[in-house]
């Protein structure tokens, strides 16, 4: 793992190793496996960021399940804009199904709330979330976060799907914005 990486105008320092992330994801998969044995859930992948986590999680899952994707955006640079745009909506029928939202990170929780309401309106039987990382200090929502890989401090991070203006998603380890 490199000590630091520079993307555009910002420097990021090493924070969480890929090994630690892999272990956290394997633990999540075990939990989900044991709690969805006969449920045939739909795993909802939030593009673009959650793709990396979704692949790693799915490789560890043994239950029968399907996937579907939606695309939303709320971040501009290192700040949440507070406004969520639906770029690609829900295409599959989730009526009466158990759905697990897959996220790379839960920050304020606005995206989760937005997806939760969308799934509820579409008639999902049960909605949970599995997130690779979460910033508990930033979370402003009331909905429970069911499966969390790693809790992290309220600082901007990149890697494993997490980006700064579209870059850095392909870093295998997680890096944190360097404090000036
Ligand atoms: P929320 O709606 O505030 O919970 O934000 C969730 C979305 O914001 C995530 O899916 C990410 O796309 C983005 N995001 C939040 N924090 C970070 C971060 O530290 N690095 C990169 N993206 C982030
Ligand atoms: Mg995202």
Tab-separated table of C-alpha atoms and ligand atoms in Angstrom:
chain	number	residue	atom	x	y	z
A	1	UNK	CA	0.000	0.000	0.000
A	2	UNK	CA	1.381	3.386	-1.006
A	3	UNK	CA	1.870	6.014	1.722
A	4	UNK	CA	-0.048	8.609	-0.263
A	5	UNK	CA	-1.714	9.292	-3.618
A	6	UNK	CA	-2.417	12.573	-5.363
A	7	UNK	CA	-5.584	13.028	-7.386
A	8	UNK	CA	-6.189	16.301	-9.216
A	9	UNK	CA	-5.486	19.012	-6.594
A	10	UNK	CA	-5.624	16.805	-3.480
A	11	UNK	CA	-3.363	14.444	-1.573
A	12	UNK	CA	-4.723	11.396	0.217
A	13	UNK	CA	-2.888	9.322	2.829
A	14	UNK	CA	-3.138	5.591	3.506
A	15	UNK	CA	-6.006	4.654	5.773
A	16	UNK	CA	-7.448	1.115	5.447
A	17	UNK	CA	-5.628	-1.791	3.822
A	18	UNK	CA	-7.300	-4.013	1.243
A	19	UNK	CA	-6.849	-6.992	3.614
A	20	UNK	CA	-8.872	-5.309	6.317
A	21	UNK	CA	-11.589	-4.372	3.817
A	22	UNK	CA	-11.698	-7.934	2.427
A	23	UNK	CA	-12.128	-9.352	5.936
A	24	UNK	CA	-14.930	-6.915	6.755
A	25	UNK	CA	-16.738	-7.813	3.517
A	26	UNK	CA	-16.369	-11.568	4.160
A	27	UNK	CA	-17.898	-11.084	7.628
A	28	UNK	CA	-20.831	-9.172	6.122
A	29	UNK	CA	-21.395	-11.942	3.574
A	30	UNK	CA	-21.521	-14.558	6.335
A	31	UNK	CA	-24.135	-12.559	8.217
A	32	UNK	CA	-26.263	-12.003	5.111
A	33	UNK	CA	-25.945	-15.680	4.170
A	34	UNK	CA	-27.251	-16.720	7.571
A	35	UNK	CA	-30.149	-14.223	7.597
A	36	UNK	CA	-31.472	-14.733	4.053
A	37	UNK	CA	-31.280	-18.501	3.707
A	38	UNK	CA	-34.596	-19.093	1.891
A	39	UNK	CA	-35.507	-15.542	0.886
A	40	UNK	CA	-34.196	-15.132	-2.655
A	41	UNK	CA	-33.458	-11.375	-2.114
A	42	UNK	CA	-32.692	-8.725	-4.724
A	43	UNK	CA	-29.417	-6.900	-4.196
A	44	UNK	CA	-29.692	-3.318	-5.392
A	45	UNK	CA	-26.337	-1.937	-6.511
A	46	UNK	CA	-25.947	1.847	-6.458
A	47	UNK	CA	-23.838	2.868	-9.411
A	48	UNK	CA	-21.113	3.811	-9.748
A	49	UNK	CA	-19.436	3.528	-6.374
A	50	UNK	CA	-20.959	0.350	-4.969
A	51	UNK	CA	-19.954	-1.827	-7.945
A	52	UNK	CA	-16.612	-2.773	-6.408
A	53	UNK	CA	-18.102	-3.660	-3.010
A	54	UNK	CA	-20.968	-5.523	-4.690
A	55	UNK	CA	-18.622	-7.767	-6.665
A	56	UNK	CA	-16.523	-8.557	-3.590
A	57	UNK	CA	-19.601	-9.233	-1.464
A	58	UNK	CA	-21.299	-11.382	-4.119
A	59	UNK	CA	-18.193	-13.537	-4.530
A	60	UNK	CA	-18.535	-14.404	-0.833
A	61	UNK	CA	-22.312	-14.961	-0.808
A	62	UNK	CA	-23.823	-18.431	-1.122
A	63	UNK	CA	-27.545	-17.597	-1.002
A	64	UNK	CA	-29.756	-17.579	-4.064
A	65	UNK	CA	-30.154	-13.926	-5.116
A	66	UNK	CA	-30.548	-11.538	-8.038
A	67	UNK	CA	-28.994	-8.142	-8.644
A	68	UNK	CA	-30.323	-4.913	-10.092
A	69	UNK	CA	-28.741	-1.469	-10.507
A	70	UNK	CA	-29.764	2.145	-10.053
A	71	UNK	CA	-27.625	5.228	-10.523
A	72	UNK	CA	-27.870	8.260	-8.265
A	73	UNK	CA	-25.528	11.148	-7.660
A	74	UNK	CA	-25.248	13.605	-4.794
A	75	UNK	CA	-21.590	14.496	-4.429
A	76	UNK	CA	-19.652	17.231	-6.153
A	77	UNK	CA	-15.916	17.116	-5.358
A	78	UNK	CA	-15.546	16.369	-1.647
A	79	UNK	CA	-18.923	17.815	-0.579
A	80	UNK	CA	-22.432	16.394	-0.573
A	81	UNK	CA	-24.736	18.710	-2.526
A	82	UNK	CA	-27.751	17.615	-0.507
A	83	UNK	CA	-29.707	17.030	-3.687
A	84	UNK	CA	-30.052	13.537	-5.125
A	85	UNK	CA	-30.384	12.998	-8.851
A	86	UNK	CA	-31.862	9.794	-10.248
A	87	UNK	CA	-29.666	9.117	-13.255
A	88	UNK	CA	-30.865	5.531	-13.861
A	89	UNK	CA	-34.067	4.422	-12.151
A	90	UNK	CA	-35.350	1.074	-10.949
A	91	UNK	CA	-35.972	-1.309	-13.863
A	92	UNK	CA	-36.767	-4.571	-12.120
A	93	UNK	CA	-39.919	-5.571	-10.293
A	94	UNK	CA	-39.279	-5.627	-6.545
A	95	UNK	CA	-42.903	-6.073	-5.489
A	96	UNK	CA	-43.153	-8.465	-2.553
A	97	UNK	CA	-39.397	-9.054	-2.561
A	98	UNK	CA	-36.802	-8.600	0.127
A	99	UNK	CA	-34.252	-6.056	-1.090
A	100	UNK	CA	-30.765	-5.300	0.202
A	101	UNK	CA	-29.339	-1.961	-0.912
A	102	UNK	CA	-25.577	-2.174	-1.476
A	103	UNK	CA	-23.596	1.013	-0.852
A	104	UNK	CA	-19.927	1.928	-0.807
A	105	UNK	CA	-20.506	4.447	1.979
A	106	UNK	CA	-23.297	5.872	4.117
A	107	UNK	CA	-22.546	9.494	4.931
A	108	UNK	CA	-25.529	11.779	5.749
A	109	UNK	CA	-27.910	8.952	4.840
A	110	UNK	CA	-29.832	11.014	2.265
A	111	UNK	CA	-29.108	8.574	-0.550
A	112	UNK	CA	-30.226	5.639	1.588
A	113	UNK	CA	-33.463	7.412	2.533
A	114	UNK	CA	-34.066	8.257	-1.113
A	115	UNK	CA	-33.524	4.642	-2.246
A	116	UNK	CA	-35.526	3.288	0.676
A	117	UNK	CA	-38.558	5.444	-0.266
A	118	UNK	CA	-38.217	4.468	-3.917
A	119	UNK	CA	-38.212	0.742	-3.008
A	120	UNK	CA	-41.110	1.163	-0.595
A	121	UNK	CA	-43.158	2.884	-3.310
A	122	UNK	CA	-42.287	0.003	-5.644
A	123	UNK	CA	-43.761	-2.480	-3.145
A	124	UNK	CA	-40.650	-4.145	-1.724
A	125	UNK	CA	-41.561	-6.443	1.182
A	126	UNK	CA	-38.522	-5.661	3.268
A	127	UNK	CA	-35.666	-3.189	2.740
A	128	UNK	CA	-32.240	-3.384	4.339
A	129	UNK	CA	-28.866	-1.880	3.576
A	130	UNK	CA	-25.365	-3.333	3.479
A	131	UNK	CA	-22.607	-0.750	3.253
A	132	UNK	CA	-18.870	-1.235	2.937
A	133	UNK	CA	-18.175	1.853	5.070
A	134	UNK	CA	-20.177	4.255	7.211
A	135	UNK	CA	-19.492	7.637	8.830
A	136	UNK	CA	-21.601	7.437	12.020
A	137	UNK	CA	-20.812	11.068	12.975
A	138	UNK	CA	-22.229	12.310	9.665
A	139	UNK	CA	-25.370	10.154	9.659
A	140	UNK	CA	-28.541	12.223	10.030
A	141	UNK	CA	-31.159	9.582	9.225
A	142	UNK	CA	-33.611	7.580	11.338
A	143	UNK	CA	-33.529	4.384	9.293
A	144	UNK	CA	-31.421	1.550	10.724
A	145	UNK	CA	-28.178	0.621	8.951
A	146	UNK	CA	-28.288	-3.165	9.058
A	147	UNK	CA	-24.920	-4.334	7.768
A	148	UNK	CA	-21.808	-2.160	8.109
A	149	UNK	CA	-18.372	-3.312	6.985
A	150	UNK	CA	-16.259	-0.599	8.601
A	151	UNK	CA	-17.194	2.492	10.620
A	152	UNK	CA	-14.902	5.403	9.742
A	153	UNK	CA	-14.412	8.983	10.977
A	154	UNK	CA	-16.131	11.874	9.220
A	155	UNK	CA	-13.366	12.521	6.688
A	156	UNK	CA	-13.386	12.269	2.914
A	157	UNK	CA	-12.044	8.945	1.600
A	158	UNK	CA	-11.287	7.353	-1.775
A	159	UNK	CA	-10.616	3.839	-3.058
A	160	UNK	CA	-12.626	0.621	-3.457
A	161	UNK	CA	-15.259	2.430	-5.485
A	162	UNK	CA	-15.118	5.700	-3.567
A	163	UNK	CA	-14.100	8.601	-5.782
A	164	UNK	CA	-12.923	12.176	-5.857
A	165	UNK	CA	-14.540	13.747	-8.929
A	166	UNK	CA	-14.695	10.328	-10.594
A	167	UNK	CA	-11.088	9.302	-9.891
A	168	UNK	CA	-9.619	6.924	-7.327
A	169	UNK	CA	-12.311	4.255	-7.470
A	170	UNK	CA	-9.811	1.647	-8.686
A	171	UNK	CA	-7.491	1.972	-5.679
A	172	UNK	CA	-7.573	-1.355	-3.860
A	173	UNK	CA	-6.926	0.232	-0.447
A	174	UNK	CA	-8.795	3.166	1.110
A	175	UNK	CA	-7.071	6.560	1.429
A	176	UNK	CA	-8.109	9.564	3.499
A	177	UNK	CA	-7.905	13.240	2.530
A	178	UNK	CA	-4.707	14.714	3.980
A	179	UNK	CA	-5.304	17.447	6.555
A	180	UNK	CA	-3.526	20.704	5.729
B	1	LIG	P1	-25.131	10.303	1.667
B	1	LIG	O1	-26.347	10.426	0.811
B	1	LIG	O2	-24.773	11.612	2.312
B	1	LIG	O3	-25.216	9.193	2.689
B	1	LIG	O4	-23.925	10.046	0.723
B	1	LIG	C1	-23.740	8.881	0.101
B	1	LIG	C2	-22.950	9.047	-1.176
B	1	LIG	O5	-22.036	10.145	-1.140
B	1	LIG	C3	-22.096	7.829	-1.356
B	1	LIG	O6	-22.767	6.842	-2.090
B	1	LIG	C4	-20.877	8.366	-2.074
B	1	LIG	O7	-21.113	8.363	-3.461
B	1	LIG	C5	-20.766	9.789	-1.615
B	1	LIG	N1	-19.769	9.940	-0.522
B	1	LIG	C6	-20.000	10.184	0.780
B	1	LIG	N2	-18.873	10.271	1.489
B	1	LIG	C7	-17.870	10.047	0.615
B	1	LIG	C8	-16.427	9.980	0.747
B	1	LIG	O8	-15.824	10.142	1.827
B	1	LIG	N3	-15.739	9.727	-0.396
B	1	LIG	C9	-16.344	9.529	-1.611
B	1	LIG	N4	-17.675	9.583	-1.767
B	1	LIG	C10	-18.433	9.841	-0.668
B	2	LIG	MG1	-21.775	6.199	-4.177
